């Protein structure tokens, strides 16, 4: 986990908001380094984690987590981590078909655990409609966040410029918008608008959507980041160590 | 206009609060619920998107005894054996039965959170028809619905807003805790009033209108006089009268006037002449090939 990100999000392994639905998204960039942050944060907090990886294999995440000081293999053996490798297992468990095989997915989600789910939008390119993914994420939230007071983290990739054409109802943009409405915290990763930079890999926009108690307005903050071997550093725009 | 709408939607009216991913309209929706509860009206909430706890958490301080939450959040698609309320139950009969379960003397206000959820699973014409039937049915006094405009095609949003008597579109304002509300209100006489206001929602869910939006003033500015491009330069681009005359008299080199044409085509005395002696191989045509040229 990245200490600077923890201070931005006001989280520590001992205290973080429960029942949160975190949306990670990227546009022409790669936000998967944030997945590793949340994975190691929840494992260090001794929560039970369920990880659905559809793009990379278990070994990929294990290797990277090792460098961050967390052993996924150990966590798996202890029963703290359940890893669903999408490439190997059948996706029909997750996708509700015509009839109610959705109930199968729900049984799987009913594990009493703080759930971390990494669900790439590979589902969309496999022919699952944006509507079905939104339904699935709604049920994730209803069961994991509201009922079980767990957290859900989801990663969505946006391609293209931004605005979707009118005719296309199913697409990554509608999925993004739909998930943004559902979530309580978004982290959106983008490349720098000025282009490639060796010392700054991109910018992250953090947006708190639902804040209970102390004011309910949406709060946004922008940070720049650099990913390195043992983690990632975050800083306010213009304060990169290469610049100062 | 926002405070007026908060004081009460007309009987048989449909208010749609349109929001987007950049600013959630749920906070304003909670203000409307709070205002209705304070007026001692019964409020029925059809909750698809947030749980009862989350909604009531935002309504702390309001008299929630008259608030009836119908749980469509836990299982809106009927995936379990005993769903409380599913999206397919969104029709006149079911909703009337739902609202009439609680006995109140006055018809209640129905709040739908959100219409977007329903529109993803029920066709737009069916949704619009059900809303119309509810408005005229008498079981509910008025309906307030939240719609995420960026989740649907423009036609869908347009259809739903067209059947509404008032539409409030919320967007983020410059300051973090403020928002812009674009309001369209259709009265029974057919008159349409539009307005734009900047507002802030206080902790007790009352709405404070800060000011009218400055967008109206901006439109007037764009129609200002055009600036003179030849002013404030270090060189002179203007023409005096004599210079303008001389400019108009000048014959441009490649513009053909009659005099120029005849001079070019019929060479005068003293200019060269061309003598042509055709060869045996030449295909000599006596006709002038440029005869049909209209120069």
Short mmCIF file of C-alpha atoms in Angstrom, two decimals, chain A residues 74-217:
data_model
loop_
_atom_site.label_atom_id
_atom_site.label_comp_id
_atom_site.label_asym_id
_atom_site.label_seq_id
_atom_site.Cartn_x
_atom_site.Cartn_y
_atom_site.Cartn_z
CA UNK A 74 0.45 -16.96 2.18
CA UNK A 75 -2.84 -15.09 2.44
CA UNK A 76 -4.41 -17.64 0.11
CA UNK A 77 -3.14 -20.53 2.17
CA UNK A 78 -4.41 -18.97 5.38
CA UNK A 79 -7.83 -18.54 3.81
CA UNK A 80 -7.69 -14.77 4.03
CA UNK A 81 -7.65 -14.36 0.27
CA UNK A 82 -9.93 -16.02 -2.25
CA UNK A 83 -8.72 -15.52 -5.78
CA UNK A 84 -11.03 -16.12 -8.73
CA UNK A 85 -8.98 -16.30 -11.84
CA UNK A 86 -11.30 -15.31 -14.63
CA UNK A 87 -9.08 -16.68 -17.33
CA UNK A 88 -9.37 -20.15 -15.94
CA UNK A 89 -12.78 -20.36 -14.37
CA UNK A 90 -16.10 -20.06 -16.02
CA UNK A 91 -17.46 -16.56 -16.17
CA UNK A 92 -21.01 -17.81 -16.15
CA UNK A 93 -20.83 -17.92 -12.39
CA UNK A 94 -20.66 -14.16 -12.36
CA UNK A 95 -22.89 -13.24 -15.26
CA UNK A 96 -26.61 -13.71 -14.82
CA UNK A 97 -28.02 -15.43 -17.84
CA UNK A 98 -31.63 -15.35 -19.02
CA UNK A 99 -32.98 -17.25 -16.04
CA UNK A 100 -31.91 -16.88 -12.49
CA UNK A 101 -28.38 -18.17 -12.51
CA UNK A 102 -27.85 -14.80 -10.90
CA UNK A 103 -28.57 -16.62 -7.66
CA UNK A 104 -25.38 -18.63 -8.11
CA UNK A 105 -23.40 -15.41 -8.19
CA UNK A 106 -25.18 -14.21 -5.10
CA UNK A 107 -24.35 -17.35 -3.14
CA UNK A 108 -20.72 -16.80 -3.92
CA UNK A 109 -20.88 -13.21 -2.76
CA UNK A 110 -22.52 -14.10 0.52
CA UNK A 111 -19.17 -15.06 2.05
CA UNK A 112 -18.86 -13.02 5.20
CA UNK A 113 -15.87 -11.06 4.16
CA UNK A 114 -14.64 -7.61 3.39
CA UNK A 115 -14.67 -8.08 -0.31
CA UNK A 116 -12.23 -6.70 -2.76
CA UNK A 117 -13.30 -7.28 -6.28
CA UNK A 118 -11.32 -6.44 -9.31
CA UNK A 119 -13.58 -6.55 -12.26
CA UNK A 120 -12.09 -5.31 -15.43
CA UNK A 121 -14.26 -4.25 -18.26
CA UNK A 122 -13.12 -7.31 -20.11
CA UNK A 123 -16.67 -8.36 -19.41
CA UNK A 124 -17.89 -5.76 -21.88
CA UNK A 125 -15.62 -6.95 -24.64
CA UNK A 126 -16.74 -10.51 -23.98
CA UNK A 127 -20.24 -9.53 -24.91
CA UNK A 128 -21.74 -8.84 -21.53
CA UNK A 129 -23.89 -5.76 -21.73
CA UNK A 130 -23.17 -2.67 -19.67
CA UNK A 131 -26.61 -3.13 -18.13
CA UNK A 132 -25.72 -6.58 -16.82
CA UNK A 133 -22.46 -5.29 -15.33
CA UNK A 134 -24.35 -2.43 -13.65
CA UNK A 135 -26.87 -4.90 -12.25
CA UNK A 136 -24.05 -7.07 -10.95
CA UNK A 137 -22.27 -4.16 -9.32
CA UNK A 138 -25.56 -3.03 -7.76
CA UNK A 139 -26.02 -6.42 -6.14
CA UNK A 140 -22.35 -6.39 -5.05
CA UNK A 141 -22.99 -3.11 -3.32
CA UNK A 142 -26.31 -4.18 -1.80
CA UNK A 143 -24.88 -7.37 -0.36
CA UNK A 144 -21.25 -6.59 0.38
CA UNK A 145 -21.42 -2.92 1.31
CA UNK A 146 -24.84 -2.51 2.86
CA UNK A 147 -25.58 -5.92 4.35
CA UNK A 148 -22.09 -7.11 5.26
CA UNK A 149 -20.45 -3.70 5.78
CA UNK A 150 -17.65 -4.73 3.49
CA UNK A 151 -15.94 -2.75 0.77
CA UNK A 152 -15.99 -3.24 -2.96
CA UNK A 153 -13.28 -1.97 -5.27
CA UNK A 154 -13.85 -2.08 -9.00
CA UNK A 155 -11.58 -1.17 -11.88
CA UNK A 156 -13.03 0.05 -15.16
CA UNK A 157 -11.13 1.03 -18.23
CA UNK A 158 -12.43 3.77 -20.52
CA UNK A 159 -11.24 3.92 -24.02
CA UNK A 160 -11.71 6.73 -26.44
CA UNK A 161 -12.17 10.41 -25.99
CA UNK A 162 -15.15 10.81 -23.78
CA UNK A 163 -18.56 11.42 -25.20
CA UNK A 164 -20.27 8.37 -26.57
CA UNK A 165 -22.36 8.66 -29.72
CA UNK A 166 -26.06 8.69 -29.26
CA UNK A 167 -26.75 5.41 -30.94
CA UNK A 168 -24.59 3.30 -28.70
CA UNK A 169 -26.43 2.53 -25.51
CA UNK A 170 -24.07 -0.19 -24.39
CA UNK A 171 -20.53 0.97 -24.01
CA UNK A 172 -17.76 1.70 -21.62
CA UNK A 173 -18.88 5.32 -21.20
CA UNK A 174 -22.37 4.38 -20.00
CA UNK A 175 -20.84 1.78 -17.74
CA UNK A 176 -18.48 4.39 -16.31
CA UNK A 177 -21.28 6.89 -15.70
CA UNK A 178 -23.52 4.24 -14.19
CA UNK A 179 -20.81 3.00 -11.82
CA UNK A 180 -19.86 6.57 -10.88
CA UNK A 181 -23.44 7.17 -9.77
CA UNK A 182 -23.35 4.03 -7.63
CA UNK A 183 -20.01 4.52 -5.90
CA UNK A 184 -18.94 6.54 -2.90
CA UNK A 185 -15.32 7.16 -3.90
CA UNK A 186 -13.75 7.39 -7.35
CA UNK A 187 -10.12 7.49 -8.36
CA UNK A 188 -9.69 8.39 -12.00
CA UNK A 189 -6.27 7.93 -13.56
CA UNK A 190 -5.25 9.76 -16.69
CA UNK A 191 -2.10 10.58 -18.51
CA UNK A 192 -0.83 14.13 -18.20
CA UNK A 193 -2.69 16.44 -20.57
CA UNK A 194 0.65 17.87 -21.67
CA UNK A 195 2.01 14.51 -22.77
CA UNK A 196 4.58 11.99 -21.66
CA UNK A 197 6.88 12.83 -18.80
CA UNK A 198 9.58 10.59 -17.40
CA UNK A 199 9.19 11.73 -13.81
CA UNK A 200 5.44 12.08 -13.63
CA UNK A 201 3.45 9.15 -14.91
CA UNK A 202 0.06 10.75 -14.80
CA UNK A 203 -2.60 12.33 -12.65
CA UNK A 204 -5.21 10.91 -10.32
CA UNK A 205 -8.47 12.69 -9.60
CA UNK A 206 -9.93 11.60 -6.29
CA UNK A 207 -13.62 12.31 -5.84
CA UNK A 208 -15.55 11.72 -2.63
CA UNK A 209 -19.20 11.40 -3.56
CA UNK A 210 -21.11 10.50 -0.45
CA UNK A 211 -19.88 11.81 2.83
CA UNK A 212 -21.96 11.07 5.82
CA UNK A 213 -22.19 13.38 8.77
CA UNK A 214 -19.89 16.19 7.83
CA UNK A 215 -21.42 17.76 4.77
CA UNK A 216 -22.64 15.95 1.71
CA UNK A 217 -21.12 17.81 -1.12
#
